[in-house]
Coordinates of C-alpha atoms and ligand atoms in Angstrom, one line a residue:
M1094 CA -56.7 -26.5 151.9
G1095 CA -57.6 -22.9 151.4
I1096 CA -56.9 -20.2 148.9
V1097 CA -53.4 -18.8 148.4
V1098 CA -53.0 -15.5 146.6
Q1099 CA -49.6 -15.1 144.9
K1100 CA -48.3 -11.9 143.5
Y1101 CA -45.4 -11.8 141.0
G1102 CA -43.5 -8.6 140.4
G1103 CA -42.3 -7.4 137.0
S1104 CA -38.8 -8.8 137.5
S1105 CA -40.2 -12.3 138.0
V1106 CA -42.1 -12.2 134.6
A1107 CA -39.6 -10.1 132.7
D1108 CA -39.6 -12.3 129.6
A1109 CA -41.1 -15.5 128.2
A1110 CA -38.7 -17.7 130.2
G1111 CA -39.7 -15.9 133.4
V1112 CA -43.4 -16.3 132.6
K1113 CA -42.9 -20.1 132.0
R1114 CA -40.9 -20.4 135.2
V1115 CA -43.6 -18.6 137.2
A1116 CA -46.3 -20.7 135.5
Q1117 CA -44.6 -23.8 136.7
R1118 CA -44.5 -22.5 140.3
I1119 CA -48.1 -21.7 140.2
V1120 CA -49.0 -25.1 139.0
N1121 CA -46.8 -26.7 141.7
T1122 CA -48.8 -24.8 144.3
R1123 CA -52.1 -25.9 142.7
K1124 CA -50.8 -29.6 142.8
Q1125 CA -50.3 -29.3 146.5
G1126 CA -54.1 -28.9 146.7
H1127 CA -54.4 -25.1 147.1
D1128 CA -56.8 -22.9 145.2
V1129 CA -54.5 -20.3 143.6
V1130 CA -55.3 -16.7 142.7
V1131 CA -52.4 -14.9 141.0
V1132 CA -51.9 -11.2 140.8
V1133 CA -49.3 -10.2 138.3
S1134 CA -47.4 -6.9 137.5
A1135 CA -46.4 -5.7 134.1
M1136 CA -43.4 -7.5 132.5
G1137 CA -40.0 -6.1 133.4
D1138 CA -39.8 -2.4 132.9
T1139 CA -43.0 -2.2 130.8
T1140 CA -44.7 0.4 133.0
D1141 CA -41.7 2.8 132.7
E1142 CA -41.6 2.3 129.0
L1143 CA -45.2 3.1 128.7
I1144 CA -44.7 6.3 130.7
D1145 CA -41.8 7.3 128.5
L1146 CA -44.0 6.7 125.5
A1147 CA -46.7 8.9 126.8
N1148 CA -44.2 11.6 127.6
E1149 CA -42.9 11.5 124.1
V1150 CA -46.4 12.2 122.8
T1151 CA -47.2 15.0 125.2
P1152 CA -45.5 16.6 128.2
L1153 CA -48.6 16.4 130.3
P1154 CA -50.5 13.2 129.5
P1155 CA -54.2 13.4 130.6
A1156 CA -54.6 11.3 133.7
R1157 CA -57.5 9.2 132.5
E1158 CA -55.7 8.2 129.3
L1159 CA -52.4 7.6 131.1
D1160 CA -54.2 5.1 133.4
M1161 CA -55.8 3.4 130.4
L1162 CA -52.3 3.1 128.8
L1163 CA -50.5 1.8 131.9
T1164 CA -53.1 -0.9 132.7
A1165 CA -52.2 -2.4 129.3
G1166 CA -48.9 -3.6 130.8
E1167 CA -50.6 -5.9 133.3
R1168 CA -53.0 -7.1 130.6
I1169 CA -50.1 -8.4 128.6
S1170 CA -48.6 -10.3 131.5
M1171 CA -51.8 -11.8 132.8
A1172 CA -52.7 -13.1 129.4
V1173 CA -49.4 -14.7 128.6
L1174 CA -49.2 -16.1 132.1
A1175 CA -52.6 -17.7 131.6
M1176 CA -51.4 -19.2 128.3
A1177 CA -48.3 -20.6 129.9
I1178 CA -50.3 -22.3 132.6
Q1179 CA -52.7 -23.8 130.1
S1180 CA -49.8 -25.2 128.2
L1181 CA -48.9 -27.1 131.3
G1182 CA -52.3 -28.7 131.2
H1183 CA -54.1 -26.6 133.9
E1184 CA -57.0 -24.4 133.5
A1185 CA -56.3 -20.7 133.9
R1186 CA -58.3 -17.6 133.2
S1187 CA -57.1 -14.0 133.3
F1188 CA -59.1 -11.0 134.5
T1189 CA -58.6 -7.2 134.4
G1190 CA -58.8 -5.4 137.7
S1191 CA -62.3 -4.3 136.8
Q1192 CA -63.4 -7.8 135.9
A1193 CA -62.0 -9.0 139.2
G1194 CA -64.2 -6.5 141.1
V1195 CA -61.5 -4.1 142.2
I1196 CA -63.6 -1.0 142.8
T1197 CA -61.7 2.3 143.5
D1198 CA -62.3 6.0 143.9
A1199 CA -61.8 8.2 140.8
E1200 CA -58.3 9.5 141.6
H1201 CA -56.3 8.6 138.5
G1202 CA -52.8 7.5 139.1
K1203 CA -53.3 7.0 142.9
A1204 CA -56.8 5.5 143.2
K1205 CA -57.8 3.9 146.5
I1206 CA -59.6 0.6 146.7
I1207 CA -63.0 1.1 148.3
D1208 CA -64.4 -2.4 147.7
V1209 CA -63.5 -5.8 146.2
T1210 CA -66.3 -7.9 144.8
P1211 CA -64.5 -10.9 143.4
G1212 CA -67.6 -12.9 142.1
R1213 CA -65.9 -13.9 138.9
I1214 CA -62.7 -15.0 140.6
E1215 CA -64.7 -17.1 143.0
A1216 CA -66.6 -18.7 140.1
A1217 CA -63.4 -19.4 138.3
I1218 CA -61.9 -21.1 141.4
N1219 CA -65.1 -23.1 142.0
E1220 CA -64.8 -24.4 138.4
G1221 CA -61.2 -25.5 139.2
A1222 CA -59.4 -22.8 137.3
I1223 CA -56.5 -20.8 138.4
A1224 CA -57.4 -17.1 138.3
I1225 CA -54.9 -14.5 137.1
V1226 CA -55.6 -10.9 138.0
A1227 CA -54.0 -7.8 136.5
G1228 CA -52.4 -5.9 139.4
F1229 CA -52.3 -2.2 140.1
Q1230 CA -55.7 -1.4 138.5
G1231 CA -59.4 -1.1 139.2
V1232 CA -62.5 0.7 138.0
S1233 CA -63.9 3.9 139.5
Q1234 CA -67.3 3.4 141.3
T1235 CA -68.5 6.8 140.2
T1236 CA -67.0 7.5 136.7
K1237 CA -66.7 3.9 135.6
D1238 CA -63.3 4.8 134.2
I1239 CA -60.2 2.5 134.6
T1240 CA -57.9 3.6 137.3
T1241 CA -54.4 2.7 138.6
L1242 CA -53.4 2.5 142.3
G1243 CA -49.9 4.2 142.0
R1244 CA -46.5 2.7 141.2
G1245 CA -45.9 -0.6 142.9
G1246 CA -49.7 -1.0 143.4
S1247 CA -49.9 -4.7 142.5
D1248 CA -48.9 -5.6 146.1
T1249 CA -52.0 -3.8 147.2
T1250 CA -54.2 -5.5 144.7
A1251 CA -52.9 -8.8 146.0
V1252 CA -53.6 -8.1 149.6
A1253 CA -57.0 -6.7 148.9
L1254 CA -58.0 -9.8 146.9
A1255 CA -56.6 -12.0 149.6
V1256 CA -58.7 -10.3 152.2
A1257 CA -61.8 -10.4 150.0
L1258 CA -61.3 -14.1 149.3
K1259 CA -60.4 -14.9 152.9
A1260 CA -57.2 -16.4 151.7
E1261 CA -54.8 -18.2 154.1
V1262 CA -51.8 -16.1 153.0
C1263 CA -50.8 -13.5 150.5
E1264 CA -47.4 -14.4 149.0
I1265 CA -45.5 -11.6 147.4
Y1266 CA -42.8 -12.7 145.0
S1267 CA -39.9 -10.6 143.8
D1268 CA -36.2 -11.1 143.0
V1269 CA -34.9 -11.1 146.6
D1270 CA -35.4 -13.8 149.2
G1271 CA -37.4 -11.6 151.7
I1272 CA -37.0 -8.5 153.8
F1273 CA -33.5 -7.9 154.9
T1274 CA -32.0 -6.0 157.9
A1275 CA -30.7 -3.5 155.3
D1276 CA -30.7 -3.1 151.6
P1277 CA -28.3 -5.9 150.4
R1278 CA -27.1 -3.7 147.6
I1279 CA -25.3 -1.4 150.1
E1280 CA -24.9 -3.7 153.0
P1281 CA -23.6 -7.1 151.8
R1282 CA -23.9 -8.6 155.3
A1283 CA -27.6 -8.0 155.6
R1284 CA -29.6 -10.8 157.2
K1285 CA -33.0 -12.1 156.2
I1286 CA -35.6 -11.3 158.8
P1287 CA -37.7 -14.4 159.4
R1288 CA -40.7 -12.5 160.9
I1289 CA -41.5 -8.9 161.2
S1290 CA -44.6 -7.0 162.4
Y1291 CA -46.9 -4.9 160.2
E1292 CA -45.8 -1.8 162.2
E1293 CA -42.1 -2.3 161.6
T1294 CA -42.7 -3.1 158.0
L1295 CA -44.7 0.1 157.6
E1296 CA -41.8 2.1 159.2
M1297 CA -39.2 0.4 157.0
A1298 CA -41.3 1.0 153.9
A1299 CA -42.0 4.6 154.8
Q1300 CA -38.3 5.3 155.5
G1301 CA -37.3 4.2 152.0
A1302 CA -36.8 0.4 152.2
K1303 CA -38.1 -0.8 148.8
I1304 CA -39.8 -3.9 150.2
L1305 CA -43.5 -3.6 149.9
H1306 CA -46.0 -0.9 148.8
L1307 CA -46.9 1.1 151.9
R1308 CA -50.6 0.8 151.3
C1309 CA -50.5 -2.9 150.9
V1310 CA -49.0 -3.3 154.4
E1311 CA -51.6 -0.9 155.9
Y1312 CA -54.3 -3.0 154.3
A1313 CA -52.8 -6.2 155.5
R1314 CA -52.5 -4.8 159.0
R1315 CA -56.1 -3.6 159.1
Y1316 CA -57.5 -7.0 158.1
D1317 CA -54.7 -9.1 159.7
M1318 CA -53.7 -10.8 156.5
P1319 CA -50.3 -12.5 156.8
I1320 CA -47.9 -11.6 153.9
H1321 CA -45.1 -14.0 152.9
V1322 CA -42.4 -12.0 151.0
R1323 CA -40.2 -14.3 149.0
S1324 CA -38.2 -14.8 145.8
S1325 CA -39.7 -16.4 142.7
F1326 CA -36.1 -17.5 141.8
S1327 CA -35.5 -19.8 144.8
E1328 CA -37.6 -22.1 147.0
K1329 CA -36.4 -20.5 150.2
E1330 CA -38.7 -19.5 153.0
G1331 CA -38.9 -15.7 152.9
T1332 CA -40.0 -13.2 155.4
W1333 CA -43.4 -13.4 157.1
V1334 CA -45.1 -10.0 157.8
V1335 CA -47.6 -10.7 160.7
K1336 CA -49.1 -9.0 163.7
A1337 CA -46.7 -8.0 166.5
A1338 CA -48.0 -10.6 168.9
D1339 CA -47.1 -13.4 166.5
V1340 CA -43.6 -12.1 166.1
A1341 CA -43.2 -12.0 169.9
A1342 CA -44.6 -15.5 170.3
D1343 CA -42.2 -16.8 167.7
A1344 CA -39.2 -15.2 169.4
H1345 CA -40.4 -16.7 172.7
E1346 CA -40.4 -20.2 171.2
G1347 CA -36.8 -19.6 170.3
A1348 CA -37.6 -20.4 166.7
T1349 CA -35.7 -17.4 165.5
M1350 CA -32.7 -15.4 166.8
E1351 CA -33.3 -13.8 170.2
A1352 CA -35.6 -10.9 170.0
A1353 CA -33.6 -8.1 168.5
I1354 CA -34.0 -4.6 169.6
I1355 CA -33.5 -3.2 166.2
T1356 CA -35.1 -5.1 163.3
G1357 CA -33.5 -3.3 160.4
V1358 CA -31.9 -0.2 158.9
A1359 CA -33.6 1.7 156.1
H1360 CA -32.3 4.4 153.8
D1361 CA -33.8 6.8 151.4
R1362 CA -32.1 8.9 148.8
S1363 CA -35.2 10.5 147.3
Q1364 CA -35.5 13.5 149.7
A1365 CA -34.4 17.1 149.6
K1366 CA -34.1 19.6 152.4
I1367 CA -35.3 23.2 152.4
T1368 CA -34.2 25.7 155.0
V1369 CA -36.1 29.0 155.5
V1370 CA -33.4 31.2 156.9
G1371 CA -34.1 34.1 159.3
V1372 CA -37.8 33.6 160.1
P1373 CA -39.1 36.2 162.6
D1374 CA -39.6 34.3 165.9
K1375 CA -43.3 35.2 166.5
P1376 CA -46.6 33.2 166.5
G1377 CA -48.0 32.3 163.1
E1378 CA -44.9 32.2 161.0
A1379 CA -44.4 28.5 160.9
A1380 CA -48.1 28.1 160.3
A1381 CA -47.9 30.4 157.3
I1382 CA -44.9 28.5 155.9
F1383 CA -46.4 25.1 156.2
R1384 CA -49.8 26.2 155.0
A1385 CA -48.2 27.4 151.8
V1386 CA -46.4 24.0 151.4
A1387 CA -49.6 22.1 152.1
E1388 CA -51.6 24.1 149.6
A1389 CA -49.0 23.1 147.0
Q1390 CA -50.0 19.5 147.9
I1391 CA -46.6 18.6 149.1
N1392 CA -46.0 16.0 151.7
I1393 CA -43.3 16.9 154.1
D1394 CA -41.4 14.6 156.4
M1395 CA -39.0 16.0 159.0
I1396 CA -39.1 19.5 160.5
V1397 CA -36.5 21.1 162.6
Q1398 CA -36.7 24.7 164.0
N1399 CA -33.6 26.1 165.6
V1400 CA -33.7 28.2 168.8
S1401 CA -34.0 31.8 167.9
A1402 CA -30.9 33.8 168.1
A1403 CA -31.5 36.2 171.0
A1404 CA -29.8 39.1 169.3
T1405 CA -31.9 39.1 166.2
G1406 CA -35.1 37.4 167.3
R1407 CA -34.9 35.2 164.2
T1408 CA -34.8 31.5 163.7
D1409 CA -34.2 28.9 160.9
I1410 CA -36.8 26.3 159.9
S1411 CA -35.7 23.3 157.9
F1412 CA -37.8 20.5 156.5
T1413 CA -37.5 17.5 154.2
L1414 CA -39.7 16.7 151.2
P1415 CA -39.6 14.4 148.1
R1416 CA -37.0 15.8 145.7
G1417 CA -39.5 15.8 142.9
E1418 CA -41.5 18.4 144.7
G1419 CA -38.6 20.7 145.5
Q1420 CA -39.2 23.2 142.7
T1421 CA -42.9 23.5 143.6
A1422 CA -42.2 24.1 147.2
M1423 CA -39.5 26.7 146.5
T1424 CA -41.9 28.6 144.3
A1425 CA -44.7 28.5 146.8
L1426 CA -42.4 29.7 149.6
A1427 CA -40.8 32.4 147.5
R1428 CA -44.2 34.0 147.1
L1429 CA -44.4 34.3 150.9
Q1430 CA -41.2 36.2 151.4
D1431 CA -42.9 39.6 152.0
V1432 CA -45.7 38.2 154.1
V1433 CA -43.4 36.1 156.4
G1434 CA -40.4 38.4 156.2
Y1435 CA -37.8 35.7 156.2
E1436 CA -34.3 36.4 154.9
R1437 CA -33.7 33.7 152.3
L1438 CA -34.4 30.1 151.2
Q1439 CA -31.8 27.3 150.9
Y1440 CA -32.4 24.2 148.8
D1441 CA -30.2 21.1 149.3
D1442 CA -30.9 17.8 147.4
G1443 CA -27.6 16.2 148.4
V1444 CA -29.1 14.6 151.5
G1445 CA -30.2 11.1 152.5
K1446 CA -32.1 9.7 155.3
V1447 CA -31.0 6.7 157.4
S1448 CA -33.4 5.1 159.9
I1449 CA -33.2 2.3 162.5
V1450 CA -36.5 0.5 163.1
G1451 CA -37.4 -1.9 165.8
A1452 CA -40.4 -2.6 168.1
G1453 CA -37.9 -3.5 170.8
M1454 CA -36.6 0.1 171.2
S1455 CA -39.8 1.3 172.9
S1456 CA -38.6 -0.5 176.0
A1457 CA -34.8 -0.3 175.7
P1458 CA -33.0 2.9 176.7
G1459 CA -29.9 4.2 175.0
I1460 CA -30.8 3.2 171.5
S1461 CA -30.4 6.7 170.0
A1462 CA -27.1 7.2 171.9
R1463 CA -25.7 3.9 170.4
F1464 CA -26.9 4.9 166.9
F1465 CA -25.4 8.4 167.1
E1466 CA -22.1 7.1 168.5
A1467 CA -21.8 4.6 165.6
L1468 CA -22.4 7.5 163.2
S1469 CA -19.8 9.7 164.8
E1470 CA -17.2 6.9 164.8
A1471 CA -17.9 6.5 161.1
G1472 CA -17.4 10.3 160.7
V1473 CA -21.0 10.9 159.6
N1474 CA -22.4 14.3 160.5
I1475 CA -26.1 14.4 161.5
E1476 CA -28.1 17.2 160.0
M1477 CA -31.6 16.4 161.3
I1478 CA -33.1 13.9 163.7
S1479 CA -36.7 12.6 164.1
T1480 CA -38.1 9.7 166.0
S1481 CA -41.3 7.6 166.5
E1482 CA -42.1 5.0 169.1
I1483 CA -40.2 2.4 167.0
R1484 CA -37.8 4.4 164.8
V1485 CA -35.0 6.9 164.9
S1486 CA -34.1 8.7 161.7
V1487 CA -31.3 11.0 160.7
V1488 CA -30.7 13.2 157.7
V1489 CA -27.1 13.1 156.5
A1490 CA -25.1 14.1 153.4
E1491 CA -26.1 11.8 150.6
T1492 CA -22.4 10.8 150.1
Q1493 CA -22.4 9.4 153.7
V1494 CA -25.6 7.3 153.4
Q1495 CA -23.8 4.0 152.8
D1496 CA -21.3 4.6 155.7
A1497 CA -24.2 5.5 158.0
V1498 CA -26.1 2.3 157.0
N1499 CA -23.0 0.1 157.5
A1500 CA -22.2 1.7 160.8
A1501 CA -25.7 1.3 162.2
H1502 CA -26.0 -2.2 160.9
A1503 CA -22.8 -3.2 162.7
A1504 CA -23.7 -1.3 165.9
F1505 CA -26.9 -3.2 166.4
D1506 CA -25.4 -6.6 165.6
L1507 CA -27.5 -7.2 162.6
E1508 CA -24.7 -8.6 160.4
S1509 CA -24.9 -12.2 159.3
D1510 CA -21.8 -14.4 159.3
E1511 CA -22.1 -15.4 155.7
I1512 CA -23.4 -13.5 152.7
E1513 CA -27.1 -14.4 152.7
A1514 CA -28.6 -11.9 150.4
V1515 CA -28.9 -12.8 146.7
V1516 CA -30.5 -10.4 144.3
Y1517 CA -31.6 -12.6 141.5
G1518 CA -33.2 -10.3 139.0
G1519 CA -31.3 -7.2 139.5
T1520 CA -34.1 -4.6 139.6
G1521 CA -35.3 -5.1 143.1
R1522 CA -39.0 -5.6 142.1
Ligands
LIG721 N1 -46.5 -2.3 137.0 C1 -46.7 -1.3 138.0 C2 -45.4 -0.5 138.3 O1 -44.4 -0.9 137.8 C3 -47.4 -1.9 139.2 C4 -46.5 -2.8 140.0 O2 -45.4 -3.3 139.5 O3 -46.9 -3.2 141.1 O4 -45.5 0.3 139.2
LIG722 MG1 -43.3 -2.9 138.1

């Protein structure tokens, strides 16, 4: 039997009891004959607490030191987990990201993995030990400083290690049983998805579904590493994230429900909307606006430009962006008022985004119509629309997000007959 990489999130190892429970699970996998490599996140809310601590000391913690501080969270969990496994009579050895060979660029707080050289992990496995690796961290190739991969980055560590070790599967454990057709917290009749493609998972994650770290899915897709998302609190089979051809083959065998057109509904409450009112309708204006936003390092999502009013020759341009960047964007745009000659700016953070995702929609007509009808029947007003090959997203008032999710979920027959979704830990990670 081959190598299994297992990643346990913070909620799975929130306290000593959780650590012992996870240790037992790891040992069980080992007893089945697998070589096990474990990636672990910081215990419970440790990372948030460390960030709070840094902010109490200084409003702008230096990025290098903040990374050094945050990586301590995963050092704690990896060491206690190794102790717990040893107390069960199995050999276990913990490694920092740097010791495990996770080499990154030098971007503190959002470092990208450029190589994984897991020599010490391989050696530990060959000697019969279980290797425990600290998630979410690495070491910069150039500066040799310790880096972090961004919040939720342990998923990416796990997939990167699985690829480097040519593991059979990367199992990602959290406190829910898998990926659901909608967030069970706002849609109690959400259904567990047995298999989902990398592409759909990427769309769901990008549209706000808090399932997997986006970069981890991109990594898995690039190297075709199957991910099994499951709960550390139950023995249930979770959701397999695999390549599209494997999802199709599975549906064909009739192993799962008949191939659904819509795989899931995602929602996102972290966005805001800016409208630039009264932009002169002539070439170069949109370019100037979005150049200013780009130079402020802001990632925008949807853009809508109205038809210009014939009488005035002016138009409105709206776009969405992460709420946390709203102030920066408004400041950058305010500086442009004289150059662009727009009338005024409007900022609205009472918005949310609801998206339907499904590979089946690329070949099925009428999906948008069905979605919009469901929203109108629920009395939800659409403010903006955007689409991709396998997704339709709308921006609505934040107060209507739940209604919109419930309406879409029902309209595409995603509801399960019984309550399937159990959230064991309560934090979602
Ligand atoms: N502990 C880090 C965080 O909370 C990394 C992770 O959990 O994946 O973001
Ligand atoms: Mg965490």
